[in-house]
Amino acid sequence: MRYSHYLLNTLKETPADAEVISHQLMMRAGMIRKVAAGIYNYLPLGLRSIRKVERIVREEMDRSGAIELLMPMVVPAELWQESGRWEQYGKELLRFKDRKEADFCLGPTHEEVITDIVRREVKSYRQVPLNLYQIQGKFRDEIRPRFGLMRGREFIMKDAYSFDLDEAGADVAYDKMYQAYRRIFERCGLRFRAVEADTGNIGGTASHEFMVLAASGEDAIVSCDSCQYAANVEKAELRDPGQAAPAPAQPLQRVLTPARKSIEDVALFLETATERLVKTLILQTDTGETVAVLLRGDRELNDIKLTRLLGCNWVELAPEEVVLRVTGAPSGFAGPVGLQLRLLADFEVRGMADFIVGANEKDAHLTGANLGRDFSVETFADLRQAVAGDGCPRCAGKLESWRGIEVGHVFKLGTKYSAALGATVLDEKGEERTLFMGCYGIGVGRTVAAAIEQNNDANGIIWPMPIAPFQVIVTMVNPKEDEVRLAAEKLYEELLALGVEALLDDRDERPGSKFKDADLIGIPLRVTVGARGLKEGALELQERRSGERTMLPVAETARLLAERVRQALEN
Ligand SMILES: [Zn+2]
């Protein structure tokens, strides 16, 4: 492609409404332009990366045995009424009427439509297992669309739906998708983790979210440094360290801690570490219960784990008047000794001795507190938030912490939609069986945006080779010099002949601004064709990611670049 004849306008200024780096860089690199809130034009450069992700997705879906089809974006209300979602789905479902006053919606997801296809077309057990997918524009009327392609209203998605005779078959389909997703994100050149996700109230046994690792990610996740275990911090399990507490060595002693209410303040005042303290949280549940939870001083409570243990919907810190009533002291001084409340503790506390707790008295704490001798706990459980360095619940490895951006989700649906819409087949015995479903999504535009969130620097995007819009950019220093123009044209033609996707920057611009644009749009390899280099018979190659410069002999340049591209695609 010749830059001078391409539709590619870079911006010097960052658009004011672009909050996240991928949105800023996609706008500045001329990849996308906003049409309305959460609705974008994919300009030629942006579309090239989108298409590359789509191609990888398609190849891996096909390889896993899934079959492509295409469903309409406009869906009649009847199908959504059959599943019950016409009423349940909120305002994110864009509903409208056609000229005959019939209700329709723009599909944000296609469980109903695909289940309708299958109930009409699939009648026998011989026709399953079946996995059908599409790559399509979807619409979700987000209340606050933002972050460019990260949370748009219209977005390109790959959605797949599997149909099996029984749960065992559905498990196999799920595993195939899980493996296909791993290959897809590996092939895109992204660092990612497959994170165990909540199955929510739909049930089913498994759900994984595929997270691209990026410092700017919305989700906090932990993953094992030696096995594939990864989970959202809220969900990460911690194993019972199984430590028994050493025998008490200190007597229980009351110490004054005037106005020292926070764990940090108390530790500082008593000249000790926060790990030597045990904090006592007074909490209330939605069922009206008040409980006390003990955690090591430097740990955070995981609400979800506690909620699950108590079998309630939510927990919250008890208000000041309740703390005062149950402990006899203002908050900041609660402790387990003598406390008349249901007492729960994190596993870790079981291994502690001679620790510091609140005295249930204003401005006082107790040192030398010990389990068993001074108080007892009703239940020990996994109640705290996981942090980097914790042990993996699956192996002997350690957990690392990351931030991630969700780009894919695999989910076992069970029979929710097939039962509602009557997608059944006759089995070998001629008996009617409701099909087991799974659904599997990948946000295509979101994957491109996440790739940018993961790969950028102060100068712009740094594309992984597999999804770069172009693999090589050939920059003419001065196109008005015949020698330069001819050499650059020749190199460009040679690259094309070798199958390299090259962009020839033949614009009549200052070299400095051409280099800036090349960095901004993030093409992995840039080769500069200038008079000085040509005199020496060499062209300068600069790698976008490392900034490393190499001089290549003119005659060999095309071949060497093609080789570099091939290597980068193989890695
Ligand atoms: Zn592990």
Coordinates of C-alpha atoms and ligand atoms in Angstrom, one line a residue:
M1 CA 0.0 0.0 0.0
R2 CA 1.2 3.5 -0.9
Y3 CA 0.7 5.9 2.0
S4 CA 0.1 8.8 -0.4
H5 CA -2.9 7.0 -1.8
Y6 CA -4.1 5.5 1.4
L7 CA -6.8 6.8 3.8
L8 CA -4.7 7.3 6.8
N9 CA -4.7 10.5 8.8
T10 CA -2.8 10.5 12.1
L11 CA -3.6 13.0 14.8
K12 CA -1.1 14.9 16.9
E13 CA -3.5 15.7 19.7
T14 CA -5.2 13.1 21.8
P15 CA -9.0 13.5 21.5
A16 CA -10.5 14.8 24.8
D17 CA -13.0 12.1 25.2
A18 CA -10.5 9.2 24.9
E19 CA -9.8 8.1 28.4
V20 CA -7.8 4.9 27.9
I21 CA -4.6 4.4 25.9
S22 CA -6.1 2.0 23.3
H23 CA -8.9 4.5 22.5
Q24 CA -6.4 7.4 22.3
L25 CA -4.0 5.5 20.1
M26 CA -6.6 4.0 17.8
M27 CA -7.9 7.6 17.2
R28 CA -4.5 9.1 16.8
A29 CA -3.3 6.3 14.5
G30 CA -6.3 6.8 12.2
M31 CA -7.7 3.4 12.9
I32 CA -11.2 4.3 14.0
R33 CA -13.5 7.4 14.0
K34 CA -16.5 8.0 16.1
V35 CA -19.9 8.2 14.5
A36 CA -22.0 8.4 17.6
A37 CA -21.5 7.4 21.3
G38 CA -20.1 3.9 21.3
I39 CA -20.4 3.5 17.5
Y40 CA -17.3 3.7 15.3
N41 CA -16.1 3.6 11.7
Y42 CA -13.3 1.1 11.2
L43 CA -11.0 3.0 8.9
P44 CA -8.7 1.0 6.5
L45 CA -5.8 0.7 8.9
G46 CA -8.0 -0.4 11.8
L47 CA -9.9 -2.9 9.7
R48 CA -6.7 -4.6 8.7
S49 CA -6.0 -5.6 12.3
I50 CA -9.6 -6.5 12.9
R51 CA -9.6 -8.8 9.8
K52 CA -6.3 -10.4 11.0
V53 CA -7.9 -11.3 14.4
E54 CA -11.0 -12.6 12.6
R55 CA -8.8 -14.8 10.3
I56 CA -7.0 -16.4 13.3
V57 CA -10.4 -16.9 15.1
R58 CA -11.9 -18.4 12.0
E59 CA -9.0 -20.8 11.3
E60 CA -9.0 -22.1 14.9
M61 CA -12.7 -22.4 15.1
D62 CA -12.8 -24.4 11.9
R63 CA -9.9 -26.5 13.1
S64 CA -11.8 -27.4 16.3
G65 CA -14.7 -28.6 14.2
A66 CA -17.0 -25.7 14.6
I67 CA -19.0 -24.6 11.5
E68 CA -19.5 -21.0 10.4
L69 CA -22.9 -19.5 9.6
L70 CA -24.4 -16.1 9.8
M71 CA -27.5 -14.9 11.7
P72 CA -29.3 -11.6 11.3
M73 CA -28.6 -8.7 13.5
V74 CA -32.3 -7.8 13.6
V75 CA -34.2 -10.4 15.7
P76 CA -38.0 -10.7 16.1
A77 CA -39.3 -10.3 19.7
E78 CA -41.0 -13.6 19.6
L79 CA -37.8 -15.6 20.0
W80 CA -36.7 -13.4 23.0
Q81 CA -40.2 -13.8 24.5
E82 CA -39.9 -17.6 24.3
S83 CA -36.7 -17.6 26.3
G84 CA -38.2 -15.0 28.7
R85 CA -35.4 -12.6 28.0
W86 CA -37.5 -10.0 26.3
E87 CA -38.8 -9.0 29.8
Q88 CA -35.6 -9.8 31.8
Y89 CA -33.0 -8.1 29.6
G90 CA -32.6 -4.5 30.6
K91 CA -32.4 -1.4 28.5
E92 CA -29.2 -2.7 26.9
L93 CA -31.5 -4.5 24.5
L94 CA -32.3 -2.0 21.8
R95 CA -36.0 -2.7 21.0
F96 CA -37.9 -1.2 18.1
K97 CA -40.9 -1.7 15.8
D98 CA -41.0 -2.2 12.1
R99 CA -43.6 -0.5 9.8
K100 CA -46.2 -3.2 10.7
E101 CA -45.8 -2.4 14.4
A102 CA -44.1 -5.7 15.0
D103 CA -41.5 -5.8 17.8
F104 CA -37.8 -6.4 17.0
C105 CA -34.5 -6.0 18.7
L106 CA -30.9 -5.6 17.7
G107 CA -29.2 -8.8 18.8
P108 CA -26.6 -8.4 21.6
T109 CA -26.1 -12.2 21.7
H110 CA -27.8 -15.0 19.7
E111 CA -28.7 -17.9 22.0
E112 CA -32.4 -17.6 21.0
V113 CA -31.8 -17.4 17.2
I114 CA -29.3 -20.3 17.1
T115 CA -31.5 -22.5 19.3
D116 CA -34.4 -21.8 16.9
I117 CA -32.2 -22.9 14.0
V118 CA -31.2 -26.1 15.8
R119 CA -34.8 -27.0 16.9
R120 CA -35.9 -26.8 13.2
E121 CA -32.9 -28.4 11.6
V122 CA -31.6 -31.0 14.1
K123 CA -33.9 -33.9 14.8
S124 CA -31.7 -36.9 15.5
Y125 CA -28.9 -37.8 17.9
R126 CA -26.8 -38.5 14.8
Q127 CA -26.7 -34.8 13.9
V128 CA -24.9 -33.9 17.2
P129 CA -22.4 -32.9 18.5
L130 CA -22.7 -29.6 16.6
N131 CA -20.9 -26.3 17.2
L132 CA -22.0 -23.3 15.1
Y133 CA -20.4 -20.0 15.1
Q134 CA -20.5 -16.6 13.4
I135 CA -18.5 -13.4 13.3
Q136 CA -20.9 -10.5 13.3
G137 CA -21.7 -7.0 14.4
K138 CA -23.6 -6.9 17.7
F139 CA -25.4 -4.1 19.5
R140 CA -25.7 -3.5 23.2
D141 CA -27.2 -0.2 24.3
E142 CA -24.7 0.5 27.0
I143 CA -25.8 3.3 29.4
R144 CA -22.3 4.8 29.3
P145 CA -20.3 3.7 26.3
R146 CA -16.7 4.6 26.6
F147 CA -13.1 3.5 26.1
G148 CA -13.5 3.3 22.3
L149 CA -13.7 -0.3 21.2
M150 CA -13.3 -1.6 24.7
R151 CA -16.9 -0.8 25.6
G152 CA -18.7 0.3 22.5
R153 CA -22.4 -0.1 21.7
E154 CA -21.9 -1.7 18.3
F155 CA -19.1 -4.2 18.3
I156 CA -17.7 -7.2 16.3
M157 CA -18.0 -10.5 18.0
K158 CA -17.4 -14.1 17.3
D159 CA -20.1 -16.2 19.1
A160 CA -20.2 -19.9 19.0
Y161 CA -22.9 -22.3 20.4
S162 CA -22.4 -26.0 21.0
F163 CA -25.2 -28.6 21.1
D164 CA -24.7 -32.1 22.6
L165 CA -26.8 -35.0 23.6
D166 CA -25.6 -35.0 27.3
E167 CA -23.5 -33.3 29.8
A168 CA -20.5 -35.4 29.1
G169 CA -20.6 -34.4 25.4
A170 CA -21.0 -30.7 26.5
D171 CA -17.9 -31.1 28.6
V172 CA -15.9 -32.3 25.5
A173 CA -17.3 -29.4 23.4
Y174 CA -16.3 -27.0 26.2
D175 CA -12.8 -28.3 26.4
K176 CA -12.3 -28.1 22.6
M177 CA -13.3 -24.4 22.8
Y178 CA -11.0 -23.8 25.7
Q179 CA -8.1 -25.2 23.8
A180 CA -9.1 -23.3 20.6
Y181 CA -9.2 -20.1 22.6
R182 CA -5.7 -20.7 24.0
R183 CA -4.4 -21.2 20.5
I184 CA -6.2 -18.1 19.2
F185 CA -4.7 -15.7 21.8
E186 CA -1.3 -17.3 21.5
R187 CA -1.4 -16.9 17.7
C188 CA -2.4 -13.2 18.1
G189 CA 0.9 -12.8 20.0
L190 CA -0.8 -11.8 23.3
R191 CA 0.1 -12.5 26.9
F192 CA -3.1 -13.8 28.5
R193 CA -4.5 -16.0 31.2
A194 CA -7.6 -18.2 31.1
V195 CA -9.3 -17.3 34.4
E196 CA -11.9 -19.3 36.2
A197 CA -15.0 -17.3 36.3
D198 CA -18.3 -17.3 38.2
T199 CA -21.0 -19.4 36.6
G200 CA -23.5 -17.0 38.1
N201 CA -27.1 -18.2 38.6
I202 CA -27.2 -20.1 35.3
G203 CA -25.4 -23.0 37.0
G204 CA -23.3 -25.3 35.0
T205 CA -19.9 -26.5 36.1
A206 CA -17.4 -24.3 34.4
S207 CA -16.8 -20.9 32.9
H208 CA -13.5 -19.3 31.9
E209 CA -12.7 -15.8 31.0
F210 CA -9.7 -15.1 28.7
M211 CA -7.9 -12.1 30.0
V212 CA -5.2 -10.2 28.1
L213 CA -2.7 -9.0 30.6
A214 CA -2.3 -5.2 30.8
A215 CA -1.5 -2.8 33.6
S216 CA -4.6 -0.8 32.6
G217 CA -6.9 -3.8 32.8
E218 CA -10.2 -3.5 34.8
D219 CA -9.9 -6.9 36.4
A220 CA -7.5 -7.9 39.1
I221 CA -6.4 -11.5 38.6
V222 CA -3.9 -13.9 40.1
S223 CA -2.3 -16.8 38.3
C224 CA 0.0 -19.6 39.3
D225 CA 3.7 -19.4 38.3
S226 CA 3.9 -23.1 37.6
C227 CA 0.5 -24.5 36.5
Q228 CA -2.4 -23.0 34.5
Y229 CA -4.5 -22.0 37.5
A230 CA -5.7 -18.4 37.2
A231 CA -8.7 -16.6 38.8
N232 CA -10.2 -13.3 39.5
V233 CA -8.9 -12.0 42.8
E234 CA -12.5 -12.1 44.1
K235 CA -12.7 -15.8 43.2
A236 CA -9.2 -17.1 43.8
E237 CA -9.2 -19.9 46.3
L238 CA -6.5 -20.2 48.9
R239 CA -5.6 -23.5 50.4
D240 CA -5.6 -24.1 54.2
P241 CA -1.9 -23.5 55.1
G242 CA -2.6 -26.2 57.8
Q243 CA -0.2 -24.6 60.3
A244 CA -0.7 -25.3 63.9
A245 CA -0.1 -22.4 66.2
P246 CA 3.1 -22.5 68.4
A247 CA 2.4 -22.7 72.1
P248 CA 1.6 -19.4 73.8
A249 CA 4.7 -17.7 75.1
Q250 CA 3.2 -14.4 76.3
P251 CA 0.5 -13.6 78.9
L252 CA -2.6 -11.7 77.7
Q253 CA -1.8 -8.0 78.5
R254 CA -3.8 -4.8 78.1
V255 CA -1.9 -1.9 76.6
L256 CA -3.1 1.6 76.0
T257 CA -3.3 2.7 72.3
P258 CA -4.8 6.2 72.6
A259 CA -6.6 7.2 69.4
R260 CA -4.8 4.5 67.4
K261 CA -7.6 2.9 65.5
S262 CA -6.2 1.7 62.2
I263 CA -4.0 -1.5 62.0
E264 CA -1.1 0.6 60.7
D265 CA -1.3 3.1 63.5
V266 CA -1.5 0.4 66.2
A267 CA 1.4 -1.5 64.7
L268 CA 3.5 1.7 64.4
F269 CA 2.6 2.7 68.0
L270 CA 3.5 -0.7 69.4
E271 CA 6.6 -0.9 67.2
T272 CA 5.6 -4.1 65.5
A273 CA 4.5 -5.4 62.1
T274 CA 0.9 -5.4 60.9
E275 CA 1.3 -9.2 60.5
R276 CA 1.5 -9.5 64.3
L277 CA -2.0 -8.1 64.6
V278 CA -5.3 -9.8 64.1
K279 CA -8.1 -7.6 63.0
T280 CA -11.7 -8.2 64.1
L281 CA -14.2 -7.0 61.6
I282 CA -17.8 -6.6 62.8
L283 CA -20.1 -7.3 59.9
Q284 CA -23.8 -7.4 59.2
T285 CA -25.6 -9.6 56.7
D286 CA -28.7 -9.0 54.6
T287 CA -30.4 -11.7 56.8
G288 CA -29.9 -9.4 59.9
E289 CA -27.1 -11.4 61.5
T290 CA -24.1 -9.8 63.1
V291 CA -20.8 -11.7 63.0
A292 CA -17.1 -11.1 63.8
V293 CA -14.4 -12.1 61.3
L294 CA -10.7 -12.4 62.2
L295 CA -8.0 -11.8 59.7
R296 CA -4.3 -11.3 59.9
G297 CA -3.7 -7.6 60.2
D298 CA -2.3 -7.0 56.7
R299 CA -5.0 -9.0 54.9
E300 CA -8.3 -8.0 53.3
L301 CA -11.6 -9.7 53.7
N302 CA -13.1 -11.3 50.6
D303 CA -16.8 -10.5 50.8
I304 CA -17.8 -13.2 48.3
K305 CA -16.2 -16.0 50.2
L306 CA -17.8 -14.8 53.4
T307 CA -21.2 -14.5 51.8
R308 CA -20.9 -18.0 50.4
L309 CA -19.9 -19.4 53.8
L310 CA -22.8 -17.7 55.6
G311 CA -25.3 -18.4 52.8
C312 CA -26.5 -14.8 52.6
N313 CA -26.6 -12.3 49.7
W314 CA -24.3 -9.6 51.0
V315 CA -22.3 -8.5 54.0
E316 CA -21.3 -5.1 55.0
L317 CA -19.3 -3.5 57.9
A318 CA -21.6 -2.9 60.8
P319 CA -22.5 0.8 61.5
E320 CA -20.9 2.6 64.4
E321 CA -23.8 2.2 66.8
V322 CA -23.9 -1.6 66.3
V323 CA -20.1 -1.9 66.9
L324 CA -20.5 0.2 70.0
R325 CA -23.4 -2.0 71.2
V326 CA -21.7 -5.4 70.6
T327 CA -18.1 -4.6 71.6
G328 CA -18.7 -1.8 74.1
A329 CA -16.1 0.4 72.2
P330 CA -16.0 2.6 69.2
S331 CA -14.8 0.9 66.0
G332 CA -11.1 0.4 65.8
F333 CA -10.9 -1.4 69.1
A334 CA -12.9 -4.6 68.5
G335 CA -11.3 -7.9 69.6
P336 CA -12.3 -11.6 70.0
V337 CA -11.6 -11.9 73.7
G338 CA -14.9 -11.9 75.6
L339 CA -16.8 -11.0 72.5
Q340 CA -20.4 -12.4 72.5
L341 CA -20.7 -12.9 68.7
R342 CA -20.5 -15.7 66.2
L343 CA -16.7 -15.7 65.5
L344 CA -15.2 -16.8 62.2
A345 CA -11.6 -16.7 61.2
D346 CA -9.4 -17.0 58.2
F347 CA -7.3 -20.2 58.0
E348 CA -4.2 -18.2 58.5
V349 CA -5.1 -17.0 62.0
R350 CA -5.1 -20.6 63.2
G351 CA -1.3 -20.7 62.8
M352 CA -0.7 -17.5 64.8
A353 CA 0.3 -17.1 68.5
D354 CA 1.0 -14.2 70.8
F355 CA -0.7 -11.7 68.6
I356 CA -2.3 -8.3 69.2
V357 CA -6.1 -7.7 69.1
G358 CA -8.5 -4.9 70.1
A359 CA -9.5 -4.9 73.8
N360 CA -13.2 -4.1 73.2
E361 CA -12.5 -0.9 75.1
K362 CA -11.8 2.6 73.8
D363 CA -8.0 3.3 73.3
A364 CA -6.9 -0.1 74.4
H365 CA -5.5 -3.3 72.8
L366 CA -4.4 -6.7 74.1
T367 CA -1.0 -8.2 73.4
G368 CA -0.1 -11.9 73.8
A369 CA -3.5 -13.0 72.6
N370 CA -3.8 -16.8 71.8
L371 CA -6.4 -19.0 70.3
G372 CA -7.9 -21.6 72.6
R373 CA -6.5 -20.1 75.8
D374 CA -8.1 -16.6 75.5
F375 CA -11.0 -17.2 73.1
S376 CA -12.3 -19.8 70.6
V377 CA -13.4 -19.5 67.0
E378 CA -16.5 -21.3 65.6
T379 CA -15.2 -21.8 62.0
F380 CA -11.9 -21.4 60.2
A381 CA -12.3 -20.9 56.5
D382 CA -10.7 -19.3 53.4
L383 CA -12.0 -15.8 53.9
R384 CA -9.3 -13.4 52.7
Q385 CA -8.4 -11.9 49.4
A386 CA -5.6 -13.6 47.5
V387 CA -2.3 -11.6 46.9
A388 CA 0.9 -12.2 45.0
G389 CA 3.1 -14.7 46.7
D390 CA 0.2 -16.9 48.1
G391 CA 0.3 -20.6 47.4
C392 CA -1.5 -21.9 44.4
P393 CA -4.6 -23.9 45.3
R394 CA -3.9 -26.6 42.7
C395 CA -0.1 -27.1 43.0
A396 CA 2.9 -26.2 45.0
G397 CA 3.4 -23.0 42.9
K398 CA 3.0 -19.4 43.9
L399 CA 0.4 -16.9 42.8
E400 CA 1.4 -13.8 40.8
S401 CA -0.9 -10.9 40.4
W402 CA -1.9 -9.1 37.2
R403 CA -4.5 -6.9 35.7
G404 CA -6.4 -8.2 32.8
I405 CA -8.9 -7.2 30.1
E406 CA -11.6 -9.8 29.3
V407 CA -11.5 -10.6 25.5
G408 CA -13.2 -14.0 25.5
H409 CA -15.6 -16.1 27.6
V410 CA -16.5 -19.8 27.4
F411 CA -19.5 -20.9 29.3
K412 CA -21.5 -24.1 29.9
L413 CA -25.2 -23.2 29.4
G414 CA -26.8 -26.5 30.2
T415 CA -30.4 -26.7 29.0
K416 CA -31.6 -23.2 29.8
Y417 CA -32.3 -22.2 26.2
S418 CA -32.8 -25.6 24.7
A419 CA -35.5 -26.4 27.3
A420 CA -37.2 -23.0 26.9
L421 CA -37.3 -23.2 23.1
G422 CA -37.8 -27.0 22.8
A423 CA -34.5 -27.9 21.1
T424 CA -34.7 -31.7 21.4
V425 CA -33.6 -34.7 19.4
L426 CA -34.6 -38.4 19.4
D427 CA -31.9 -40.6 20.9
E428 CA -31.0 -44.2 19.8
K429 CA -34.1 -45.5 21.6
G430 CA -36.3 -43.0 20.0
E431 CA -36.7 -41.0 23.2
E432 CA -36.8 -37.3 23.1
R433 CA -33.7 -35.6 24.7
T434 CA -33.2 -31.9 25.4
L435 CA -29.8 -30.8 24.0
F436 CA -27.0 -29.5 26.3
M437 CA -25.5 -26.2 25.2
G438 CA -22.4 -24.2 25.6
C439 CA -21.7 -20.6 24.4
Y440 CA -18.4 -19.1 23.5
G441 CA -17.6 -15.5 22.7
I442 CA -14.6 -13.5 21.6
G443 CA -14.8 -9.7 21.3
V444 CA -12.8 -9.1 18.1
G445 CA -12.5 -5.3 18.3
R446 CA -11.9 -5.6 22.0
T447 CA -9.0 -8.0 21.3
V448 CA -7.4 -5.5 19.0
A449 CA -7.9 -2.8 21.7
A450 CA -6.5 -5.0 24.4
A451 CA -3.5 -5.8 22.2
I452 CA -2.8 -2.1 22.1
E453 CA -3.3 -1.7 25.9
Q454 CA -0.7 -4.4 26.3
N455 CA 1.7 -3.2 23.6
N456 CA 2.4 0.5 23.5
D457 CA 4.9 3.1 24.6
A458 CA 5.1 6.9 24.7
N459 CA 5.5 7.0 20.9
G460 CA 2.5 4.9 20.0
I461 CA 1.4 1.3 19.3
I462 CA 3.8 -1.6 19.2
W463 CA 1.9 -4.3 17.2
P464 CA 2.6 -8.0 17.7
M465 CA 3.5 -9.2 14.2
P466 CA 0.5 -11.5 13.8
I467 CA -2.1 -8.7 14.1
A468 CA -0.1 -5.7 12.8
P469 CA -2.0 -3.9 10.0
F470 CA 1.2 -4.0 8.0
Q471 CA 4.4 -5.9 8.7
V472 CA 6.9 -3.5 7.2
I473 CA 6.9 0.2 6.6
V474 CA 9.4 1.5 3.9
T475 CA 10.1 5.1 4.6
M476 CA 11.5 7.3 1.8
V477 CA 13.6 10.0 3.4
N478 CA 13.1 12.3 0.4
P479 CA 10.9 11.1 -2.4
K480 CA 12.0 14.0 -4.6
E481 CA 15.4 12.4 -5.0
D482 CA 15.2 10.0 -7.9
E483 CA 17.7 7.6 -6.5
V484 CA 15.8 7.3 -3.2
R485 CA 12.4 7.0 -4.8
L486 CA 13.5 4.3 -7.2
A487 CA 15.3 2.3 -4.5
A488 CA 12.3 2.5 -2.2
E489 CA 9.9 1.6 -5.0
K490 CA 12.1 -1.4 -5.9
L491 CA 12.3 -2.6 -2.3
Y492 CA 8.5 -2.2 -1.9
E493 CA 7.8 -4.3 -5.1
E494 CA 10.3 -7.0 -3.9
L495 CA 8.6 -7.1 -0.5
L496 CA 5.2 -7.5 -2.1
A497 CA 6.5 -10.2 -4.4
L498 CA 7.8 -12.1 -1.3
G499 CA 4.3 -11.9 0.3
V500 CA 5.3 -9.3 2.9
E501 CA 2.6 -6.8 3.8
A502 CA 4.4 -3.5 3.2
L503 CA 3.3 0.1 3.5
L504 CA 5.4 2.5 1.4
D505 CA 5.6 5.9 3.0
D506 CA 6.0 7.9 -0.3
R507 CA 4.5 11.1 1.1
D508 CA 6.1 14.5 0.5
E509 CA 6.7 15.1 4.2
R510 CA 9.6 15.8 6.5
P511 CA 11.4 12.6 7.5
G512 CA 10.9 13.4 11.2
S513 CA 7.1 13.4 10.9
K514 CA 7.2 10.2 8.8
F515 CA 9.2 8.5 11.6
K516 CA 6.8 9.8 14.2
D517 CA 3.8 8.4 12.2
A518 CA 5.6 5.0 11.7
D519 CA 6.1 4.8 15.5
L520 CA 2.5 5.9 16.2
I521 CA 0.9 3.4 13.9
G522 CA 3.3 0.8 15.3
I523 CA 4.4 -1.2 12.3
P524 CA 6.9 -3.8 13.7
L525 CA 9.7 -3.3 11.1
R526 CA 10.7 0.1 9.6
V527 CA 13.2 0.3 6.8
T528 CA 14.6 3.7 5.9
V529 CA 15.6 4.5 2.3
G530 CA 17.8 7.6 2.2
A531 CA 20.6 9.0 0.0
R532 CA 23.3 8.6 2.6
G533 CA 22.6 4.9 3.2
L534 CA 22.3 4.2 -0.5
K535 CA 25.8 5.6 -1.1
E536 CA 27.1 3.0 1.3
G537 CA 24.9 0.3 -0.2
A538 CA 22.9 -0.2 2.9
L539 CA 19.5 0.4 4.3
E540 CA 18.6 1.0 8.0
L541 CA 16.2 -1.4 9.6
Q542 CA 14.7 -0.3 12.9
E543 CA 12.6 -2.6 15.1
R544 CA 9.6 -0.9 16.6
R545 CA 9.6 -2.8 19.9
S546 CA 13.3 -2.8 20.8
G547 CA 14.3 0.3 18.9
E548 CA 17.3 -1.8 17.6
R549 CA 18.9 -0.6 14.4
T550 CA 20.6 -2.7 11.9
M551 CA 22.2 -1.9 8.5
L552 CA 21.1 -4.3 5.7
P553 CA 22.8 -4.6 2.3
V554 CA 20.5 -3.1 -0.3
A555 CA 20.3 -6.2 -2.5
E556 CA 19.5 -8.4 0.5
T557 CA 17.1 -6.2 2.3
A558 CA 13.8 -7.6 1.0
R559 CA 14.8 -11.2 1.6
L560 CA 16.1 -10.4 5.1
L561 CA 12.9 -8.6 6.0
A562 CA 10.8 -11.4 4.7
E563 CA 12.8 -13.7 6.9
R564 CA 12.3 -11.5 10.0
V565 CA 8.6 -11.4 9.4
R566 CA 8.4 -15.2 9.0
Q567 CA 10.3 -15.7 12.2
A568 CA 8.1 -13.3 14.1
L569 CA 5.0 -15.0 12.9
E570 CA 6.4 -18.4 14.0
N571 CA 7.2 -17.3 17.5
Ligands
ZN1 ZN -0.4 -24.0 40.4

